[in-house]
mmCIF file of C-alpha atoms in Angstrom:
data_model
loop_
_atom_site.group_PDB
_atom_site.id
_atom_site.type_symbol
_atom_site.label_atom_id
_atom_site.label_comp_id
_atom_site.label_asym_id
_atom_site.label_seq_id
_atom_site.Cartn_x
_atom_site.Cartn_y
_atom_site.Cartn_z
ATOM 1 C CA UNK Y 96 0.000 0.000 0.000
ATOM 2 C CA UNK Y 97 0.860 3.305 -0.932
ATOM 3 C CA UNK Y 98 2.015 6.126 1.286
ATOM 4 C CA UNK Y 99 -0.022 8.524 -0.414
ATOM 5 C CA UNK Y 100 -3.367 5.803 0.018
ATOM 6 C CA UNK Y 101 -2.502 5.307 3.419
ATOM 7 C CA UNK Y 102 -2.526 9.208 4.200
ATOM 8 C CA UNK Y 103 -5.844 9.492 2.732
ATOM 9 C CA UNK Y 104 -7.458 6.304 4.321
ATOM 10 C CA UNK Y 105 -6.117 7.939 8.378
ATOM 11 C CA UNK Y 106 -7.768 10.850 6.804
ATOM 12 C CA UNK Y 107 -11.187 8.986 6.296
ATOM 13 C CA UNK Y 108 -10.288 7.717 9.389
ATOM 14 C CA UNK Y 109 -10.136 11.344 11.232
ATOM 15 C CA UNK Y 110 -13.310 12.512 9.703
ATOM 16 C CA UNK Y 111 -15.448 9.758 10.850
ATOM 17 C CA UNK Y 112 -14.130 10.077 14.324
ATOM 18 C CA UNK Y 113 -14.888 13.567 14.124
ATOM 19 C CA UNK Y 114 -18.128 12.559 12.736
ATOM 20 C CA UNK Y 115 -19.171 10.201 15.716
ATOM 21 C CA UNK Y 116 -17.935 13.072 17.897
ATOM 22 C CA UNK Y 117 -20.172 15.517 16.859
ATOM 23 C CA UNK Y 118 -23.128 13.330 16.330
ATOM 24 C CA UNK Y 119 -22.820 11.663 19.925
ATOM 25 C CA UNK Y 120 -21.388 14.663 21.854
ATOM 26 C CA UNK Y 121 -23.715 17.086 20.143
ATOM 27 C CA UNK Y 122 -27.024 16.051 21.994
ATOM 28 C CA UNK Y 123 -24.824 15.558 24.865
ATOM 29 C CA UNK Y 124 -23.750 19.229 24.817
ATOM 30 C CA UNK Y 125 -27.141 20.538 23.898
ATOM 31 C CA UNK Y 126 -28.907 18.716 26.900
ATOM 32 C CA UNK Y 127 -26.059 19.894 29.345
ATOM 33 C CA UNK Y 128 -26.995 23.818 28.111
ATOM 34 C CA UNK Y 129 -30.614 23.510 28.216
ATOM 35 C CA UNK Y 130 -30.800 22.272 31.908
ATOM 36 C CA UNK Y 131 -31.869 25.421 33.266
ATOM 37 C CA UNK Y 132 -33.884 26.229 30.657
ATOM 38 C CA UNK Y 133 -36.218 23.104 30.304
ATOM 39 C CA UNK Y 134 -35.375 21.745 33.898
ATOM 40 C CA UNK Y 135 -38.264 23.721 35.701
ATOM 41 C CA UNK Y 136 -37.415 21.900 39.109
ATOM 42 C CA UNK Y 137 -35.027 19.308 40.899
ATOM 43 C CA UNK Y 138 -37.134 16.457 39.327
ATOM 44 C CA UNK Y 139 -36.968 17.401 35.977
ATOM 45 C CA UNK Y 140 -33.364 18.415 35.784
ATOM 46 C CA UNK Y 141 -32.514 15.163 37.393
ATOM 47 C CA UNK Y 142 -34.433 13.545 34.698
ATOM 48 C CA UNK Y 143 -32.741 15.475 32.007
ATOM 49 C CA UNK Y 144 -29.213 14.282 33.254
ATOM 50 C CA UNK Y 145 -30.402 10.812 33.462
ATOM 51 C CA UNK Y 146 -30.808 10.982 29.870
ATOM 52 C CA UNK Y 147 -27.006 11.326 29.712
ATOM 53 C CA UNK Y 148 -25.826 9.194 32.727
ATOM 54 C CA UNK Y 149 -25.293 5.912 30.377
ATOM 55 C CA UNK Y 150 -23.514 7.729 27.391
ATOM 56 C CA UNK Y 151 -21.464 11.090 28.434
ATOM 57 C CA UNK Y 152 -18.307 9.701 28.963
ATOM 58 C CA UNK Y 153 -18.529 7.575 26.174
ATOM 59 C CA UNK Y 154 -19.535 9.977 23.739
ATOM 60 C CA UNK Y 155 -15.886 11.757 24.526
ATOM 61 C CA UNK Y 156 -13.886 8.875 23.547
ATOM 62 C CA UNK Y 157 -14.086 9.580 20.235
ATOM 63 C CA UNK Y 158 -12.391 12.898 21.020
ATOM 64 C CA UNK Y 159 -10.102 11.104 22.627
ATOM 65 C CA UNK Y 160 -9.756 8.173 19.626
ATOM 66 C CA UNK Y 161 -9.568 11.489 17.397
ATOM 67 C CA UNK Y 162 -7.072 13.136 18.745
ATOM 68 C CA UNK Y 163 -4.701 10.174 19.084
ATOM 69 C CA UNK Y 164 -5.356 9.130 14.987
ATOM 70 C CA UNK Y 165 -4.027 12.680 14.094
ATOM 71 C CA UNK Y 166 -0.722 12.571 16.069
ATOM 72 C CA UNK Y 167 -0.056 8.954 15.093
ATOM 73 C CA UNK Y 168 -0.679 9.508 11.241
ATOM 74 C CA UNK Y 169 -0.281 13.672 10.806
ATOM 75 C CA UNK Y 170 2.074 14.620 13.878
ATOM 76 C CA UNK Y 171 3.191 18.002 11.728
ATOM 77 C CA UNK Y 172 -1.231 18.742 11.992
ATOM 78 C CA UNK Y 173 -1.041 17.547 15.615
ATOM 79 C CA UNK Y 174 1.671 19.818 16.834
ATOM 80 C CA UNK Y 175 0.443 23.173 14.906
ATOM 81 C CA UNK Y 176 -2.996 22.215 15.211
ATOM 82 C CA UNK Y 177 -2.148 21.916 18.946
ATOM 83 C CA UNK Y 178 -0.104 24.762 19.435
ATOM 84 C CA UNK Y 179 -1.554 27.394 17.136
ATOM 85 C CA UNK Y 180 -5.356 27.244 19.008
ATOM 86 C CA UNK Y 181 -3.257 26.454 22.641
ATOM 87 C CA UNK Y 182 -5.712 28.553 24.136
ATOM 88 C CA UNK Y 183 -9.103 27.595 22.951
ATOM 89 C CA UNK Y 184 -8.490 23.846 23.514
ATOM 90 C CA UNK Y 185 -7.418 24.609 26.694
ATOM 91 C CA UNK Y 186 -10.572 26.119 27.406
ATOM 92 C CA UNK Y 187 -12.115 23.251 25.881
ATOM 93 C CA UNK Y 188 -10.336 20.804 27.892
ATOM 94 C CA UNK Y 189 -11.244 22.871 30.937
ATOM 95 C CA UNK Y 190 -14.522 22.797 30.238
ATOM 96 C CA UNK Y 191 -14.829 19.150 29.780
ATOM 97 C CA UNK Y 192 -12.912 18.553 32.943
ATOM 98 C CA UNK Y 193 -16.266 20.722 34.759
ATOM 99 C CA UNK Y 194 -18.737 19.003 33.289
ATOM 100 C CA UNK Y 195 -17.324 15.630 34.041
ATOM 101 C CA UNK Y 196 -16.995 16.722 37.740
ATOM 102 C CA UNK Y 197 -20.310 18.340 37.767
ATOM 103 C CA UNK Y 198 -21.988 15.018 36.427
ATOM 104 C CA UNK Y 199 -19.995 12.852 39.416
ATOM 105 C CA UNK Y 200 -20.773 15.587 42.176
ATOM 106 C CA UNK Y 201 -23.863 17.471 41.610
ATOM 107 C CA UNK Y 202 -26.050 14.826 43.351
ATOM 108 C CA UNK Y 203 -23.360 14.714 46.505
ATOM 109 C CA UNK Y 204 -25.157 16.404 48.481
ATOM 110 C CA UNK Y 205 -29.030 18.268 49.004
ATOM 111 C CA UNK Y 206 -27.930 21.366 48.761
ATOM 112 C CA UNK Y 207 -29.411 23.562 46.900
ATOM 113 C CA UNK Y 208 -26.279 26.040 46.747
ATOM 114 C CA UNK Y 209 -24.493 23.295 45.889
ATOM 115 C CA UNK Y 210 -26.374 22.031 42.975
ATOM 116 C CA UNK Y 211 -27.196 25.262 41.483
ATOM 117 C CA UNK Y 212 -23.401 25.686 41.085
ATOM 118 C CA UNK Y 213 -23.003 22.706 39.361
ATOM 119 C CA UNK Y 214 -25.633 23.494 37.017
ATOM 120 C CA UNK Y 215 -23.773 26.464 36.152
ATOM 121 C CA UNK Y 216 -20.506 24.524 35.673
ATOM 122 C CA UNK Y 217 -22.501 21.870 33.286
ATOM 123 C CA UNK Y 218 -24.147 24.862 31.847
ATOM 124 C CA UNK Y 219 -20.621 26.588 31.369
ATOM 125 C CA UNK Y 220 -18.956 23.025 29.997
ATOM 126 C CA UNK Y 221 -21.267 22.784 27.475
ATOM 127 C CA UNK Y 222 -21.147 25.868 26.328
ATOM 128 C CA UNK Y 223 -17.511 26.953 25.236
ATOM 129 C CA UNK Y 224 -16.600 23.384 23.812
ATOM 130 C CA UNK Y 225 -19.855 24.105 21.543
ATOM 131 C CA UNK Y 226 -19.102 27.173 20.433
ATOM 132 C CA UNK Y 227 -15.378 26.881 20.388
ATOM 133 C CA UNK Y 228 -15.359 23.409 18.114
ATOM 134 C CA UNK Y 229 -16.753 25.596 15.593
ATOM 135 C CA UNK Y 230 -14.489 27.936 15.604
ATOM 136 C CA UNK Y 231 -11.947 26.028 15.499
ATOM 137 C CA UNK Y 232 -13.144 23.742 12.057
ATOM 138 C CA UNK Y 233 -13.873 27.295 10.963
ATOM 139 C CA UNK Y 234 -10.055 29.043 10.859
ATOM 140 C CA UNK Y 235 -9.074 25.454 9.778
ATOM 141 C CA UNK Y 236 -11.056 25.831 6.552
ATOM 142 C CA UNK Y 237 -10.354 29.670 6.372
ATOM 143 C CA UNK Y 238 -6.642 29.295 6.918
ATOM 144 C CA UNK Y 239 -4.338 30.998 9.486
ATOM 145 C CA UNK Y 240 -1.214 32.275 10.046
ATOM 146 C CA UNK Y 241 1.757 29.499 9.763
ATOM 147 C CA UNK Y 242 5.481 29.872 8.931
ATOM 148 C CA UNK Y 243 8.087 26.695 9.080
ATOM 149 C CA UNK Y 244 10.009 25.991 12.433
ATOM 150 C CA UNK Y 245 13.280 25.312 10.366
ATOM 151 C CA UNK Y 246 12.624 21.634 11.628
ATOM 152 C CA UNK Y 247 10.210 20.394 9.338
ATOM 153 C CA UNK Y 248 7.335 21.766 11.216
ATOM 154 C CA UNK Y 249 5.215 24.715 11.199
ATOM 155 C CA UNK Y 250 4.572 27.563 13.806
ATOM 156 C CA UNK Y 251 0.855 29.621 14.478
ATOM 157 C CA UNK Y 252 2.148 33.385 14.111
ATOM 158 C CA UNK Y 253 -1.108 34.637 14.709
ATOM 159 C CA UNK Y 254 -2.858 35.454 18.113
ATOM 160 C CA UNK Y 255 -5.922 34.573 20.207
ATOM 161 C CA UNK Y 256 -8.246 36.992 19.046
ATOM 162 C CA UNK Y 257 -7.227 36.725 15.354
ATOM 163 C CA UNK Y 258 -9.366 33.376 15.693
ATOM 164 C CA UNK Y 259 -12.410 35.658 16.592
ATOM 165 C CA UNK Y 260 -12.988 36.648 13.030
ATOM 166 C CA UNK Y 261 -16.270 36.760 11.415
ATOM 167 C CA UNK Y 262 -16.390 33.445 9.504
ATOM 168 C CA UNK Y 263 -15.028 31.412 12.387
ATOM 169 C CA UNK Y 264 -17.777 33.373 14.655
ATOM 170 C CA UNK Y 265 -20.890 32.227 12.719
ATOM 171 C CA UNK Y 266 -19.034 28.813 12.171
ATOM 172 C CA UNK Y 267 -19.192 28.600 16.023
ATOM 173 C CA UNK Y 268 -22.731 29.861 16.371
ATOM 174 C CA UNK Y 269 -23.631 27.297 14.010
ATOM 175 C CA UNK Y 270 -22.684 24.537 16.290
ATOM 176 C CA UNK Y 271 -23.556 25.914 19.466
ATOM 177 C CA UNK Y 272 -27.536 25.937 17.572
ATOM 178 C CA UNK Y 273 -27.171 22.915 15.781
ATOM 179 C CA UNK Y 274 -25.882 21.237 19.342
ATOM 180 C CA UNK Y 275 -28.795 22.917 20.782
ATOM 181 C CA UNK Y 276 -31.332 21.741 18.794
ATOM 182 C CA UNK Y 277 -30.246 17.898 18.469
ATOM 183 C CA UNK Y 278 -29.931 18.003 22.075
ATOM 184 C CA UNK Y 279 -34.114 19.611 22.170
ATOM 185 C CA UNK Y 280 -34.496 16.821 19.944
ATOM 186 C CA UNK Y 281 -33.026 13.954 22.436
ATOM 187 C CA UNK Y 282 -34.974 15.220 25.443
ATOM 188 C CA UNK Y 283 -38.287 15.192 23.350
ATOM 189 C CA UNK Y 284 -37.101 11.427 22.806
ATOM 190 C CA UNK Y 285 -36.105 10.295 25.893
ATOM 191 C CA UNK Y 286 -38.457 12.176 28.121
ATOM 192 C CA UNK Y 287 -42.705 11.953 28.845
ATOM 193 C CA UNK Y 288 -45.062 15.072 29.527
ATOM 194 C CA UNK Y 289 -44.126 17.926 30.435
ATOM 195 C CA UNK Y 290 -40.619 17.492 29.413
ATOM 196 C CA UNK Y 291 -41.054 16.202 26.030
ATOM 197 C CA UNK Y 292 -43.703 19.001 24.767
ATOM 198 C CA UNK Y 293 -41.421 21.991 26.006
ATOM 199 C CA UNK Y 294 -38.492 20.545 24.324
ATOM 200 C CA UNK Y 295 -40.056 19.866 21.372
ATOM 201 C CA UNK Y 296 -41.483 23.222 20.965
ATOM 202 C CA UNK Y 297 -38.161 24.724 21.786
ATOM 203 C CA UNK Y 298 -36.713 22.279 19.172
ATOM 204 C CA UNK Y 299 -38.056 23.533 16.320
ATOM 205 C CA UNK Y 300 -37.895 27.465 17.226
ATOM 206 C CA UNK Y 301 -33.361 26.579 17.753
ATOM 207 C CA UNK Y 302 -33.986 24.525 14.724
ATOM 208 C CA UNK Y 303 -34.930 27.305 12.308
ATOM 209 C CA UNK Y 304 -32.678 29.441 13.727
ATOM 210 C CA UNK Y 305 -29.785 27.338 13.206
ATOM 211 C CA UNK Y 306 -31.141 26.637 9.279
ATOM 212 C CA UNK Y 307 -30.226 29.924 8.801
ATOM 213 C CA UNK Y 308 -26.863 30.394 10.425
ATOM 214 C CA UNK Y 309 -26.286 26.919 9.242
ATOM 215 C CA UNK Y 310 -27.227 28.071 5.531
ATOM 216 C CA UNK Y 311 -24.807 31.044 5.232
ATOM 217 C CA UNK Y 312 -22.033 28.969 7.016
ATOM 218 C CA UNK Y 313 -21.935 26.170 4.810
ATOM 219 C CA UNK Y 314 -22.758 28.096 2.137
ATOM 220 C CA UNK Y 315 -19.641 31.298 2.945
ATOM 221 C CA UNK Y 316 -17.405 28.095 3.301
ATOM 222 C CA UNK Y 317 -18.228 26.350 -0.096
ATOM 223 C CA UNK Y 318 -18.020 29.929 -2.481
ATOM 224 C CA UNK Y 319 -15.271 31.016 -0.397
ATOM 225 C CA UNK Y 320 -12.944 28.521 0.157
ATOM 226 C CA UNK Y 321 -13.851 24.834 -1.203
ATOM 227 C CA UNK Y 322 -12.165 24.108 -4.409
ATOM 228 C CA UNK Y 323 -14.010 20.887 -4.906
ATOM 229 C CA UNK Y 324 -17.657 20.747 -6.476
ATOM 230 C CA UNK Y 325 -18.259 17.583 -4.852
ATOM 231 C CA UNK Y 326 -18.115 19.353 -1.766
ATOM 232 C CA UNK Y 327 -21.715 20.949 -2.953
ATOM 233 C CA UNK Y 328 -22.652 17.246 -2.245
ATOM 234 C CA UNK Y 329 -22.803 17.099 1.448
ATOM 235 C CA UNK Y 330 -23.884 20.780 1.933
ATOM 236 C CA UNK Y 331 -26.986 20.184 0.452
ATOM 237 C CA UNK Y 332 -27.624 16.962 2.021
ATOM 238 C CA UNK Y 333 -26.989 18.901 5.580
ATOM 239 C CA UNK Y 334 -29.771 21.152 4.317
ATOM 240 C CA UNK Y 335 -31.978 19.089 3.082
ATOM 241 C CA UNK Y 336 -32.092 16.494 5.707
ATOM 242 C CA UNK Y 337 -32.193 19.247 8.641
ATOM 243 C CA UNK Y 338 -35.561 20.652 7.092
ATOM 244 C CA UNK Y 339 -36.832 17.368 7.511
ATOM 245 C CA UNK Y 340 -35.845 16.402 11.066
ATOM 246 C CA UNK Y 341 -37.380 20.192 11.758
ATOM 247 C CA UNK Y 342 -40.599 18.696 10.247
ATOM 248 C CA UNK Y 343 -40.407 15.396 12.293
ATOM 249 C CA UNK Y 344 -39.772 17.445 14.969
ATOM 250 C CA UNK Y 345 -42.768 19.471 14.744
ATOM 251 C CA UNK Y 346 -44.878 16.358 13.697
ATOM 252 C CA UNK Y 347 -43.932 14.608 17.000
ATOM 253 C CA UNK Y 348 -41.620 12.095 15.382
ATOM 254 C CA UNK Y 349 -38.372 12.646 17.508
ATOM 255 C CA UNK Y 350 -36.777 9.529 16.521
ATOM 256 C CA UNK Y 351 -36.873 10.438 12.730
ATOM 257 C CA UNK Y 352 -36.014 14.020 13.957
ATOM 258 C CA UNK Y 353 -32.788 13.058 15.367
ATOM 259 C CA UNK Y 354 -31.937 10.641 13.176
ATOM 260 C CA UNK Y 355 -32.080 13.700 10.456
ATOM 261 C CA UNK Y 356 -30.370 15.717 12.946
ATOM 262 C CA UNK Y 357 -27.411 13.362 13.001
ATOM 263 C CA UNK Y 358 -27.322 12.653 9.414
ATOM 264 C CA UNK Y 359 -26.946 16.827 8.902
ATOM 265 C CA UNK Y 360 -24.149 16.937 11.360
ATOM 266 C CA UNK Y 361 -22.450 13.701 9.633
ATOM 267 C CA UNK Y 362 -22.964 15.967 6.331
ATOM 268 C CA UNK Y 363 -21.362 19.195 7.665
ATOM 269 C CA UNK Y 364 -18.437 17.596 8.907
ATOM 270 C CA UNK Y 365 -18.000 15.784 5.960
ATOM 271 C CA UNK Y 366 -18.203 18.812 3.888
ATOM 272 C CA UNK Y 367 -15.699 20.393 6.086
ATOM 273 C CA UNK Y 368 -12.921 17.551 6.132
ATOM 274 C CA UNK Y 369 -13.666 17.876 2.406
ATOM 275 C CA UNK Y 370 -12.542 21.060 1.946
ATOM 276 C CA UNK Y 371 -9.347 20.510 4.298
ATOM 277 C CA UNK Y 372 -8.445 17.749 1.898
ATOM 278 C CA UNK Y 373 -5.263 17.372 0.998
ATOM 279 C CA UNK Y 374 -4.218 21.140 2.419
ATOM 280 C CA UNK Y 375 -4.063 19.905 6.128
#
């Protein structure tokens, strides 16, 4: 086998992990930052983190498996990747270090001090790796700032906030909505009355607004800086297939809805590693 065929098979590899990542950890993240909001009480946010007991940590091994593909088959990615957005995965690890505690602790003791502040921290963990994922995959597509090391490597020359640019910014509003929605979705499909009506209803308003930020995200990326028309390919299946889990959705068929939901975010990312191919 080929050098060149085994690059681009780790590459499939990569994408599908990051697929199953933000599939799986999507609903988790969503459900984590709609506890306050559709949690009305102690019962029902205890029955909303429930939901996630059985899968949470197992949805981040694929992360994990992810992270450990890239440095094994692309260590020159790894290390700028890595070092070039040092600070927003650090906040991402950070985060995911809170929410794990905040799952393990929150029902330690009665308090209601106590729990309220690990709602926050859930609330909090959810948040920035949502919105931060996205910006990440969106200066990865857009390009940043890189010179060679002299040692075969390459160096980020840019800073923190040049990462806060437009594109990126709607790239990570488009996840944090599209997490939000899938996880709507998920508590309409694991919950009963009253649970499952108020996140259904709030599933569908996240739902079209994500459509839209999802629309001109995809959509800035492919005109702007895709070089592939097969590309087009995924986008519209992301489109296409979200419209109809927002339909399910509204129709009261949450298990169609989410498996919609999932096939969009399997779409995105694919259209994503797409246009990273062979560049990264």
């Amino acid at each position: 086998m080929s050098l060149e065929t085994l690059q681009v098979l780790w590459f499939g590899l990569i994408a599908v992990l990051f697929i199953g990542y933000f599939v799986l950890e999507g609903f988790d993240y969503g459900v984590g930052m709609l506890l306050p909001f559709l949690g009305k009480n102690e019962r029902e946010k205890r029955a909303l983190l429930t939901t996630l007991g059985p899968v949470w940590d197992g949805n981040e091994v694929w992360l994990l498996t992810a992270g450990g593909a890239m440095f094994a088959a692309f260590p020159t990615w790894y290390a700028t990747l890595f070092s070039g957005f040092y600070l927003p995965l650090l906040l991402i690890l950070v985060a995911l270090i809170m929410r794990g505690v905040s799952f393990e602790y929150r029902s330690k003791r009665s308090s209601l001090k106590w729990r309220r502040n690990f709602d926050i921290m859930i609330v909090v963990g959810s948040f920035l790796p949502a919105l931060l994922w996205g910006v990440a995959f969106g200066n990865l597509v857009r390009g940043v700032a890189v010179e060679a090391n002299g040692e075969g490597g390459w160096i980020y020359t840019g800073g923190f906030f040049d990462l806060l640019n437009p594109y990126s910014l709607i790239g990570g509003l488009t996840t944090l909505t599209l997490f939000l929605t899938h996880g709507a979705v998920f508590v309409a499909l694991k919950t009963g009355s009253p649970l499952r009506e108020r996140a259904q209803q709030l599933a569908v308003k996240l739902g079209l607004v994500a459509a839209v930020l999802a629309v001109v995200f995809l959509l800035w990326s492919q005109l702007a800086y895709a070089d592939k028309m097969w590309t087009w390919v995924p986008v519209l299946l992301a489109a296409v297939f979200w419209l109809a889990g927002i339909a399910a959705n509204f129709k009261g068929r949450e298990g169609w809805a989410f498996i919609f939901n999932s096939v969009t975010l399997a779409s995105a990312v694919a259209a994503l590693f797409g246009m990273l191919y062979p560049y990264v």
